[in-house]
Coordinates of C-alpha atoms in Angstrom, one line a residue:
X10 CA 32.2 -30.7 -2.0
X11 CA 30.6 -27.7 -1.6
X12 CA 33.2 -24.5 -2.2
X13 CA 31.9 -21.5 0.0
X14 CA 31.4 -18.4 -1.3
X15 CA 30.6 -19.6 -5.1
X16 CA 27.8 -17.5 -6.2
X17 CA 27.5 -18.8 -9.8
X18 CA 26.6 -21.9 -11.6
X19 CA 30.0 -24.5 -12.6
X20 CA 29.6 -26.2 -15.5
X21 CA 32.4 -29.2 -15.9
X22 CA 33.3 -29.7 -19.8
X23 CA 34.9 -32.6 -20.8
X24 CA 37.1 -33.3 -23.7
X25 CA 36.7 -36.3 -25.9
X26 CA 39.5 -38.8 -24.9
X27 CA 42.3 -39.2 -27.7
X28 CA 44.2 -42.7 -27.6
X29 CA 45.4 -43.0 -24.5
X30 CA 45.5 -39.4 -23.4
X31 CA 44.6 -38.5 -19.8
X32 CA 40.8 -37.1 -19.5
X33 CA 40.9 -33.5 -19.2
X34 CA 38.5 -31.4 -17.5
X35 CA 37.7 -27.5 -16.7
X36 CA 35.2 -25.7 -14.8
X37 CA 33.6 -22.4 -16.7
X38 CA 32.1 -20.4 -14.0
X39 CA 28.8 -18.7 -15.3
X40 CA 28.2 -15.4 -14.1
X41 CA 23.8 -15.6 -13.4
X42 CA 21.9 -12.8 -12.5
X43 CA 20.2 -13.4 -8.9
X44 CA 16.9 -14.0 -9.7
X45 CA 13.7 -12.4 -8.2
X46 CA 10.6 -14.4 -6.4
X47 CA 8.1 -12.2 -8.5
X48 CA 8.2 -10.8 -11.8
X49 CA 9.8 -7.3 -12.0
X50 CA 6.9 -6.1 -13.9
X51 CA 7.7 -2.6 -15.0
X52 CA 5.3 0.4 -13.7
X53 CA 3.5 2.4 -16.2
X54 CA 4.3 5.9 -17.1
X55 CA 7.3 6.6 -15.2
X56 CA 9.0 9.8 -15.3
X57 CA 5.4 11.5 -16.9
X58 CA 2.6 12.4 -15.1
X59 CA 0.6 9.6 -15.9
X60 CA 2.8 7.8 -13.4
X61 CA 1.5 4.8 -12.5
X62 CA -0.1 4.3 -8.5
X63 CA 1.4 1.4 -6.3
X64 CA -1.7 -0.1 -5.5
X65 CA -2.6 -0.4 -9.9
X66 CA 1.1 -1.8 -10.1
X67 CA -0.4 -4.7 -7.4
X68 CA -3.2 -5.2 -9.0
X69 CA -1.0 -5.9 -12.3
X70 CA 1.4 -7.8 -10.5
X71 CA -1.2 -10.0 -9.5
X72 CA -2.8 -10.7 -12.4
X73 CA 0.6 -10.9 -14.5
X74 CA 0.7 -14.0 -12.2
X75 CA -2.1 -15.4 -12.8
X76 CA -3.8 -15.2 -9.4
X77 CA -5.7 -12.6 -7.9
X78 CA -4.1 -9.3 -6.4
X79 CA -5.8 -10.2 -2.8
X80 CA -4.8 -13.8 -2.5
X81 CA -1.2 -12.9 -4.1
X82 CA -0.9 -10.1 -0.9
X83 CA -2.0 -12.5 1.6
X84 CA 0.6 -14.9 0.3
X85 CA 3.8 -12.8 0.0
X86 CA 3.1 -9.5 1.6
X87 CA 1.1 -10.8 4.8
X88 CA 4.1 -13.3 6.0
X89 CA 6.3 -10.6 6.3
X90 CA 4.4 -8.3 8.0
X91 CA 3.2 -11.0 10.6
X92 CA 5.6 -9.8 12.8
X93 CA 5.6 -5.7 12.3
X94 CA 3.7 -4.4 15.9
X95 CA 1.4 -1.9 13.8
X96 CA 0.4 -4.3 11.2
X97 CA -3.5 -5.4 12.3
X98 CA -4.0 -7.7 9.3
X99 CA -2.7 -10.3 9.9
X100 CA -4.7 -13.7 8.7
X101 CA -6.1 -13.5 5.4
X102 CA -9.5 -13.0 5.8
X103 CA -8.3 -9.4 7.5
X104 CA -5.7 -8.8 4.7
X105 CA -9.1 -9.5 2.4
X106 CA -10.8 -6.5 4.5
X107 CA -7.6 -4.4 4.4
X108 CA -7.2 -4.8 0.8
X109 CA -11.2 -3.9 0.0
X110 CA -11.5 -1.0 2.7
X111 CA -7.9 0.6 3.5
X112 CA -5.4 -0.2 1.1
X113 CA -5.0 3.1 -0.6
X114 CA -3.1 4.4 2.3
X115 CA -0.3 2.1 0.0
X116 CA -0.2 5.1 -2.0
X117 CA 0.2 7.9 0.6
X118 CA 3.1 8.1 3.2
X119 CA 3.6 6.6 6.6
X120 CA 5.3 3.2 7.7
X121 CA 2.9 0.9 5.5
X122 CA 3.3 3.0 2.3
X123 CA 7.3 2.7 3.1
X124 CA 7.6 -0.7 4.2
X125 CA 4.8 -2.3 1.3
X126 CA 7.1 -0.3 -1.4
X127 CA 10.2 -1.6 0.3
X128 CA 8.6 -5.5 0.2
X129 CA 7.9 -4.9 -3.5
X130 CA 11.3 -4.1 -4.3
X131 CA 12.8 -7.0 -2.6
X132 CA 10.8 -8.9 -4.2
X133 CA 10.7 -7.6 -7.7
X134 CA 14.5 -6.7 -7.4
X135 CA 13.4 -3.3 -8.8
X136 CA 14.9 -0.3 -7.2
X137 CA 11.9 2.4 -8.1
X138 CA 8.7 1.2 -7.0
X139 CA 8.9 3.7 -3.9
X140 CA 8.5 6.6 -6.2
X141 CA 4.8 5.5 -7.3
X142 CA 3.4 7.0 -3.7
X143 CA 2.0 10.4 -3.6
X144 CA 5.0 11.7 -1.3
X145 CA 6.9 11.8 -4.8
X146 CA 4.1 14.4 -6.5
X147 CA 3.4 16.4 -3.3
X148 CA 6.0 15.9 -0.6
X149 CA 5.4 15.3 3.1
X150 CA 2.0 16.8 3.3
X151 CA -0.3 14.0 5.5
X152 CA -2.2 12.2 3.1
X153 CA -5.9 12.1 5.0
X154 CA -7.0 15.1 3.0
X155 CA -4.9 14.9 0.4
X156 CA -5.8 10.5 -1.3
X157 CA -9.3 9.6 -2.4
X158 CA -11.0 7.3 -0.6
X159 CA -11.4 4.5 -3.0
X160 CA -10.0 4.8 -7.0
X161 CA -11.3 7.1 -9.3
X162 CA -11.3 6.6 -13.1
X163 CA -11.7 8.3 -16.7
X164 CA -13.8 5.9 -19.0
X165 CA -12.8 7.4 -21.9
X166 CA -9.0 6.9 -21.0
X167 CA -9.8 3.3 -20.6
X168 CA -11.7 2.6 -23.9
X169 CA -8.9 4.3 -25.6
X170 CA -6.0 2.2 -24.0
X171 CA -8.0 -1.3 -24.6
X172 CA -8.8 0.0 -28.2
X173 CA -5.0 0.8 -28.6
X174 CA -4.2 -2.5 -26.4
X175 CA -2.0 -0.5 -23.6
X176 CA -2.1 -1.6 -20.1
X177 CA -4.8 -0.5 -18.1
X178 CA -4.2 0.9 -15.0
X179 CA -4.4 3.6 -12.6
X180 CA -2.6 7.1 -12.8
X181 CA -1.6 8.2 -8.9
X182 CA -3.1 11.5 -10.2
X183 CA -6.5 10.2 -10.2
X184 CA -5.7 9.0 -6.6
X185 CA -5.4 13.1 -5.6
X186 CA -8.6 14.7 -4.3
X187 CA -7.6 17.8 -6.0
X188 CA -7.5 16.0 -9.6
X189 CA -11.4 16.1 -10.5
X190 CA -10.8 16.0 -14.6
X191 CA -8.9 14.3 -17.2
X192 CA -5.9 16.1 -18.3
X193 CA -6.6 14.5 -21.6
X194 CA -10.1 14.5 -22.5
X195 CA -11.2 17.2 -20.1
X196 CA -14.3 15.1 -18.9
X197 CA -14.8 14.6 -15.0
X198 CA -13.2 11.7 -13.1
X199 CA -15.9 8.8 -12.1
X200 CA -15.7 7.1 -9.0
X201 CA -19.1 4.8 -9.0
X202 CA -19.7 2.2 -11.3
X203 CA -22.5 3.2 -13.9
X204 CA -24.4 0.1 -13.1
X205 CA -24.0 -0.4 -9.4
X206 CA -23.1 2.8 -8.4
X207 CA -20.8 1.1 -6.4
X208 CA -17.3 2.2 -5.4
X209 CA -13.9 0.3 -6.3
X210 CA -11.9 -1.7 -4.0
X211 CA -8.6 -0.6 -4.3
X212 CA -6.9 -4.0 -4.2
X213 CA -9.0 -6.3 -6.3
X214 CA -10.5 -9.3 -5.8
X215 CA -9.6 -12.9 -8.7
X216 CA -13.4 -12.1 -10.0
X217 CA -13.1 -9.0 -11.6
X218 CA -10.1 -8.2 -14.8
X219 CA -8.4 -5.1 -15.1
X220 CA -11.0 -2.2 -16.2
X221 CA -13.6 -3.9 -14.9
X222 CA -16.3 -2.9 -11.7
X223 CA -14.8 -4.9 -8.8
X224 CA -18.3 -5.3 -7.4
X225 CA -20.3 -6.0 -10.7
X226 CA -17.9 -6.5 -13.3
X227 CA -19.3 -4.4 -15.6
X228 CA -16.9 -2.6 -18.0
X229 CA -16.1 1.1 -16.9
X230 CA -14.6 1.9 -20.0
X231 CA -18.5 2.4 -21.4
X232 CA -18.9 4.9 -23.8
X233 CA -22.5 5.6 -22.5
X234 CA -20.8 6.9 -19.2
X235 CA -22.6 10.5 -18.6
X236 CA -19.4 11.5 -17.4
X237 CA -18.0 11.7 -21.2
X238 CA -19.6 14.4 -21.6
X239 CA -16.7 17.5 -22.2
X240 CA -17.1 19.9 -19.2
X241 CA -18.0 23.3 -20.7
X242 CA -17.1 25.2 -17.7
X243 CA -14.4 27.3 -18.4
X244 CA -13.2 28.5 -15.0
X245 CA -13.0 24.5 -14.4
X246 CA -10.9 24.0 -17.0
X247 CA -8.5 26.5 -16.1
X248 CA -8.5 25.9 -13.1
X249 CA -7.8 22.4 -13.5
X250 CA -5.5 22.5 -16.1
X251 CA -3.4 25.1 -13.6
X252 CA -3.5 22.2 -10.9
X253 CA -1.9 19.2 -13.1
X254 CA 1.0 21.5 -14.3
X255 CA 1.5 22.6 -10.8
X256 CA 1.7 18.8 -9.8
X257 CA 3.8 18.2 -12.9
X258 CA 6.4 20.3 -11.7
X259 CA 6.4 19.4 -8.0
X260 CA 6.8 15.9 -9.7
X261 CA 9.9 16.9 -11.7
X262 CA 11.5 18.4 -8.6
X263 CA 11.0 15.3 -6.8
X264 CA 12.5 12.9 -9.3
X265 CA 15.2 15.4 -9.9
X266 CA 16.0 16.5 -5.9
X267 CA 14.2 14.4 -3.9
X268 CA 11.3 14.4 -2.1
X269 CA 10.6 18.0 -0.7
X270 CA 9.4 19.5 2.8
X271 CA 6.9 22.2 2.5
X272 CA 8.0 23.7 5.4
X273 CA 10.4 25.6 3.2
X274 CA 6.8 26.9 1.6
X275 CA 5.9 28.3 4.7
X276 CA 8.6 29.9 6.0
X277 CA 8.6 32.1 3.0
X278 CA 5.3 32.7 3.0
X279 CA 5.6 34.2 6.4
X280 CA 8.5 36.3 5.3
X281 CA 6.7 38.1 2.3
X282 CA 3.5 38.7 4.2
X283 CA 5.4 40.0 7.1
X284 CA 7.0 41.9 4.7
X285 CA 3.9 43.2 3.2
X286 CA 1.9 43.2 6.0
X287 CA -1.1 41.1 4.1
X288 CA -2.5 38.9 6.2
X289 CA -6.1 40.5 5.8
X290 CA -5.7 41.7 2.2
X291 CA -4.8 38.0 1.3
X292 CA -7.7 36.7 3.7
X293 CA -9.9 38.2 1.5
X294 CA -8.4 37.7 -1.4
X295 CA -9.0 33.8 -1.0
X296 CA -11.4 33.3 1.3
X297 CA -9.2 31.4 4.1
X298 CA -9.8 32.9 7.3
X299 CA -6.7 35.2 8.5
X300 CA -6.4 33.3 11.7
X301 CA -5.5 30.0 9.5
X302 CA -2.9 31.7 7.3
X303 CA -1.2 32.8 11.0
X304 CA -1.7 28.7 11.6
X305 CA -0.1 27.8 8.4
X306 CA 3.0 30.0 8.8
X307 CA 3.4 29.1 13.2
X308 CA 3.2 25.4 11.9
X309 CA 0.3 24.9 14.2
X310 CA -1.8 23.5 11.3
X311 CA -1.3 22.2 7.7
X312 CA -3.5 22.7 5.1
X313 CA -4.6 20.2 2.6
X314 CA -2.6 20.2 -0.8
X315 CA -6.0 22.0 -2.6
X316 CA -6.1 24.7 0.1
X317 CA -2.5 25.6 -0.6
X318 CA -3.0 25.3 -4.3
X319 CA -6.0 27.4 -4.2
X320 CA -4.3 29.9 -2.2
X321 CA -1.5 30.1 -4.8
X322 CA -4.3 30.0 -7.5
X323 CA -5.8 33.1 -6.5
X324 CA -2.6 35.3 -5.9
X325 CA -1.5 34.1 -9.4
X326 CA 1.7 32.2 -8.2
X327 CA 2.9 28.6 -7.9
X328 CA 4.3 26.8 -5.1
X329 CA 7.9 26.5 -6.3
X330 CA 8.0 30.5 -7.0
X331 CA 7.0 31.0 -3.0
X332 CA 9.7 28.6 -2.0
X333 CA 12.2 29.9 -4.5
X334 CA 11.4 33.3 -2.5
X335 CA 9.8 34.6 -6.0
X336 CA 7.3 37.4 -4.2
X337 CA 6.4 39.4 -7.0
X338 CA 3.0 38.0 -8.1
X339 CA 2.3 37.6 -4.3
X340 CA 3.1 40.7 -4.0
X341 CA 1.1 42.1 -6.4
X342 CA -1.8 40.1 -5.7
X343 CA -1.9 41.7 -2.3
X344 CA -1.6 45.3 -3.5
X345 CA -4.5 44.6 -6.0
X346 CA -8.1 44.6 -6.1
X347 CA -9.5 41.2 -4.6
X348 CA -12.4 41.1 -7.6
X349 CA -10.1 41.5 -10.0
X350 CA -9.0 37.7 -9.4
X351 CA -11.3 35.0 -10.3
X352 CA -12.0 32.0 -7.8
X353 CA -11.0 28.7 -8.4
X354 CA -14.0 26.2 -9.8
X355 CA -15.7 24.2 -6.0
X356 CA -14.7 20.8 -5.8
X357 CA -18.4 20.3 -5.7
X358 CA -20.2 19.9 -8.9
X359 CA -23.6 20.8 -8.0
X360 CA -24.0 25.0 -7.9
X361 CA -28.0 25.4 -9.5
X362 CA -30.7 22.3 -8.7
X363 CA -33.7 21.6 -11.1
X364 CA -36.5 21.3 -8.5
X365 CA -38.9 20.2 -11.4
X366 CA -36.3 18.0 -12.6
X367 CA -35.6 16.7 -9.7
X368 CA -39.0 15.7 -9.0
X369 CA -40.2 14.2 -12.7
X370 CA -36.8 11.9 -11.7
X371 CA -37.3 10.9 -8.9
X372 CA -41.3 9.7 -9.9
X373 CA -39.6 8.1 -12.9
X374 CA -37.8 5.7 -10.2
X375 CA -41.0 5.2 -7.9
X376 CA -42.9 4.2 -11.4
X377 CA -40.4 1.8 -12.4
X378 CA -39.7 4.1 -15.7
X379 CA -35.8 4.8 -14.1
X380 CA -33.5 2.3 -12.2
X381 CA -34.6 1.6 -9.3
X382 CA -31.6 4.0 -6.8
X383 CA -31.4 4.7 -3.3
X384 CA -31.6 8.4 -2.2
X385 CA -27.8 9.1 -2.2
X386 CA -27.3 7.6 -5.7
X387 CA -29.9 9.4 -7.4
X388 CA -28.6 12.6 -5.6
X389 CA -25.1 11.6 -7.6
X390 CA -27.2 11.4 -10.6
X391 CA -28.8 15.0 -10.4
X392 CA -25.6 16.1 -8.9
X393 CA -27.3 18.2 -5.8
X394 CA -27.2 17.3 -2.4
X395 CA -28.6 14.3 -0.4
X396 CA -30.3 16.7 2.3
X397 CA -32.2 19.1 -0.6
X398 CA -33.7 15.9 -2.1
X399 CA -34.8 14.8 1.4
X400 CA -36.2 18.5 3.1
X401 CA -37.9 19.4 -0.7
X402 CA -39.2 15.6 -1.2
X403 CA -39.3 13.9 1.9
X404 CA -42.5 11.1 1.4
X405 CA -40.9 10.5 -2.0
X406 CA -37.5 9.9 -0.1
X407 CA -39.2 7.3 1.9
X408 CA -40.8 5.2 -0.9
X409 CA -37.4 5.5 -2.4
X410 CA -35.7 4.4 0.5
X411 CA -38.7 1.5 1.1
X412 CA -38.5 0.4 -3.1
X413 CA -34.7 0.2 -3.0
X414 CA -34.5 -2.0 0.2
X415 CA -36.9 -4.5 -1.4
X416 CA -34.9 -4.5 -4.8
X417 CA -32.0 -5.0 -2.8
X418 CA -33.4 -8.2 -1.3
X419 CA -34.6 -9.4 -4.4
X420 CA -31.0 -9.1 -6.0
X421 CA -30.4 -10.9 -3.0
X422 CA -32.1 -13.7 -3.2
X423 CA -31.7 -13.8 -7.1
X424 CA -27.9 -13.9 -6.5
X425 CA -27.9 -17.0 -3.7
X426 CA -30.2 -19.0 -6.2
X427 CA -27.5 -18.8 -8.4
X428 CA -25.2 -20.0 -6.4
X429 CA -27.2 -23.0 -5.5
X430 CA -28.1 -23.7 -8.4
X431 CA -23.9 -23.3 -9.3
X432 CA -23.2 -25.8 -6.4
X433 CA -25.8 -28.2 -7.3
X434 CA -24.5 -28.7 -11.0
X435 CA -20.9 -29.2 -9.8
X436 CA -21.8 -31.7 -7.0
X437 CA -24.0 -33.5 -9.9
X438 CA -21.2 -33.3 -12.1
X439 CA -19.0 -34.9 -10.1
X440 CA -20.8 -37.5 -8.9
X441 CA -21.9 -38.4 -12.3
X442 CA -17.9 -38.8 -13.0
X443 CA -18.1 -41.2 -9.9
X444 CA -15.6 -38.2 -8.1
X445 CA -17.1 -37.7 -4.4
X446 CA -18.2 -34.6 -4.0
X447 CA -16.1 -33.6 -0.8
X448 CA -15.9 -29.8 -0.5
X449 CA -13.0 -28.6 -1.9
X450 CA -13.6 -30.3 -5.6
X451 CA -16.8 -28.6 -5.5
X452 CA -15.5 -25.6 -4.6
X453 CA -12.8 -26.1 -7.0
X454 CA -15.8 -25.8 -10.1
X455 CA -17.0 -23.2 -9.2
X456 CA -16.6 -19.4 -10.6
X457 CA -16.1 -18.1 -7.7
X458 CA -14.1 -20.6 -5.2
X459 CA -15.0 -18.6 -2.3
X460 CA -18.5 -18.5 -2.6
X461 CA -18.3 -22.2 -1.0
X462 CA -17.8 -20.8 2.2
X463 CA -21.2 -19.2 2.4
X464 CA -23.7 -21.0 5.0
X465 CA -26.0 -20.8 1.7
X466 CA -23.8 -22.8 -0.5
X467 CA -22.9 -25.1 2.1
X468 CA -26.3 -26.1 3.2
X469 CA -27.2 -26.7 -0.6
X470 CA -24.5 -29.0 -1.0
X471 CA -25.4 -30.5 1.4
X472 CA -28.9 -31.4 0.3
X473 CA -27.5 -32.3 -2.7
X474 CA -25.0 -34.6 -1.4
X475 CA -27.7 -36.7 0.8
X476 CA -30.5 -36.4 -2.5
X477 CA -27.4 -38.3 -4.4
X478 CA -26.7 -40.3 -1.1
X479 CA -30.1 -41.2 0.8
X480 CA -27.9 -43.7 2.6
X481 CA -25.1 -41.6 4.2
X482 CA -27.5 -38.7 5.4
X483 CA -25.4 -37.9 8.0
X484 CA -21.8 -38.1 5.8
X485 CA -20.3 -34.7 5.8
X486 CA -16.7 -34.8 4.4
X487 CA -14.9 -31.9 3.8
X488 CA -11.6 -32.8 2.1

């Protein structure tokens, strides 16, 4: 019978019999260690600031399993937000589109970045998975202006982790808009794939390994990548290099005190420039207009995390040193000379365009001498704007626009002859076993399971099944 209460395992020992002796018996109670329903993998780079992001620890999770990081969120993470009123993802197609589109909100703040951290732990039984958000490196600023997008890399980082065989995954700081260069190699962040010049989905899909194009597969550690090129720019650098110690130590803080409130920020801001009387002088000084420095300090408005570090930049302070009510380098940078202080590096990185180069590059493409790229990539690739390669070259714009719709239909149709051609060998196959070739074992063979839901795959195993079958035309099983 059953004892309530009796949290370990009883294992019942039993003495050899002697003669005639009475059997004896005891019960050893083993103290076990509740176990968790996933593995509590450990997150990269803790306590550093190459801390890892909670969307990379996912992705790892996932594959640590063995299954892929989508179908392994639609399976654990999806049931238990079924029933959570702002939750709009709720079969697993949608948790696919969530995962592809939207799921680096997982590493910003809000409800979802909470309550996915919270799920994690639970199931994990790890206590500090909640610290791999950006809340933890820059506090309770909203995170619209503040998170990329989709993931950003540094090739060079990830040929030197596989060469070393470290874990590949990705730092939250590459997740930060402000963060445009490796700490470490001081060469530019990527965030299209050098073949496809696609972006990453964030949550990966089963066909793509860690490191590797989530559209393409193609390895982004490449060492052809233009972007491991050192930057040369000096300003850059330093200005950079100023940004990741700054976040560094709003990290430390955070680990060490807790999450933080700018609002403290703020409100002595507005003390030493009421004290000083520099609203204009620090207008000019850094380019924000005075009205939005009044904004910042009512609490009417609140800036982006680059604005605010860009502020501090140019008056020669740091964040903690304002909220610490440190004014003298604010202080003196509002009694000096505004040219005397240098601007921080645009987050842009075109400043001069080639028009001649532009031009011999964008024939290249139209003679077939370049890949063949769509306006907006080869824009990336000259690093100007989209709009002065369409207003200084707008017929070439057009063929460009013409060639790369037809190469996109060609890669098209090359990829769903492939696929037929993948569904018709595995419905041969297994008919040639004398399997039936329902479906799902088709399915089953190929690379890609979920390409068997595509009308094209479908209707060609069809064909197949009623060339191997003329007699059951009309047959369709799908078990």
């Amino acid at each position: 019978m059953k004892q309530a209460g009796r949290t370990g395992i009883e294992v019942r020992i039993m003495k050899p019999a002697m003669g005639y002796m009475e059997e004896q018996t005891r019960f050893q109670t083993l103290n076990v260690p509740p176990r968790s329903r996933l593995y509590g993998l450990e997150p990269c780079g803790m306590e550093t600031v190459w801390s890892e992001s909670l969307t990379s620890y996912f992705n790892r999770l996932g594959w640590r399993h063995g299954v892929s990081p989508r179908a392994l969120a639609a399976q654990e993470i999806g049931p238990l937000l079924a029933h959570v009123e702002w939750w709009c993802y709720p079969s697993p197609k949608l948790m696919g589109v969530f995962c592809a589109a939207n799921a680096m909100s997982l590493n910003g703040s809000g409800p979802l970045a909470t309550t996915w951290s919270t799920l994690l732990e639970r199931l994990t039984s790890r206590t500090d998975l909640h610290i791999l958000t950006a809340p933890w490196w820059i506090g309770d600023l909203p995170m619209a202006r503040n998170l990329r997008s989709s993931s950003a890399w540094c090739p060079a980082c990830y040929a030197e982790w596989k060469q070393q065989g470290l874990p590949l995954y990705q730092p939250l700081l590459w997740m930060l808009q402000v963060v445009t260069i490796c700490p470490t190699h001081k060469k530019r962040l990527v965030e299209r794939c050098p073949s496809c010049q696609g972006k990453q989905a964030v949550i990966v899909s089963h066909k793509t390994q860690p490191g590797e194009c989530t559209k393409c597969a193609v390895w982004l550690g490449t060492e052809g990548h233009p972007s491991l090129e050192q930057t040369r720019d000096d300003e850059l650098m330093n200005w950079q290099e100023w940004v990741v110690s700054v976040l560094k130590e709003l990290r430390t803080i955070s680990l060490s005190s807790g999450m933080f409130s700018w609002k403290t920020f703020f409100t002595s801001l507005a003390s030493a420039m009421e004290r000083q009387k520099g609203y204009s002088q620090l207008a000019r000084l850094t380019g924000i207009d005075r009205r939005s420095l009044y904004q910042w300090v009512w609490g009417t408005i609140t800036p982006s995390l680059e604005l605010i570090l860009k502020f501090c930049y140019l008056c020669g302070t740091t964040p903690m040193q304002i909220m610490a009510n440190q004014w003298v380098s604010l202080e003196q940078a509002i009694q000096a000379d505004p040219a005397l202080r240098p601007s921080p590096h645009d987050r842009a990185p075109w400043q001069r365009v080639d028009v001649e180069r532009c031009q011999s590059f964008i024939q290249a493409i139209l003679d077939g001498r370049e890949q063949v790229l769509s306006v907006r990539q080869a824009a990336l690739r000259l690093k100007c704007p989209e709009r002065f390669l369409q207003s200084h070259f707008p017929l070439e714009c057009e063929r460009m626009t013409q060639q790369y719709r037809e190469h996109r239909r060609h890669q098209r149709e090359k990829y769903l002859d492939e696929v037929r051609e993948e569904v018709r060998n595995a419905t041969v196959t297994l008919h040639t076993q004398g399997i039936s070739p329902t479906r799902r074992r088709v399915a089953a063979l190929l690379k890609d399971p979920d390409r068997m839901r595509m009308p094209e795959a479908r209707r060609a195993w069809q064909v197949v099944r009623q060339e191997l079958n003329p007699c059951q035309k009309n047959l369709v099983i799908d078990c």
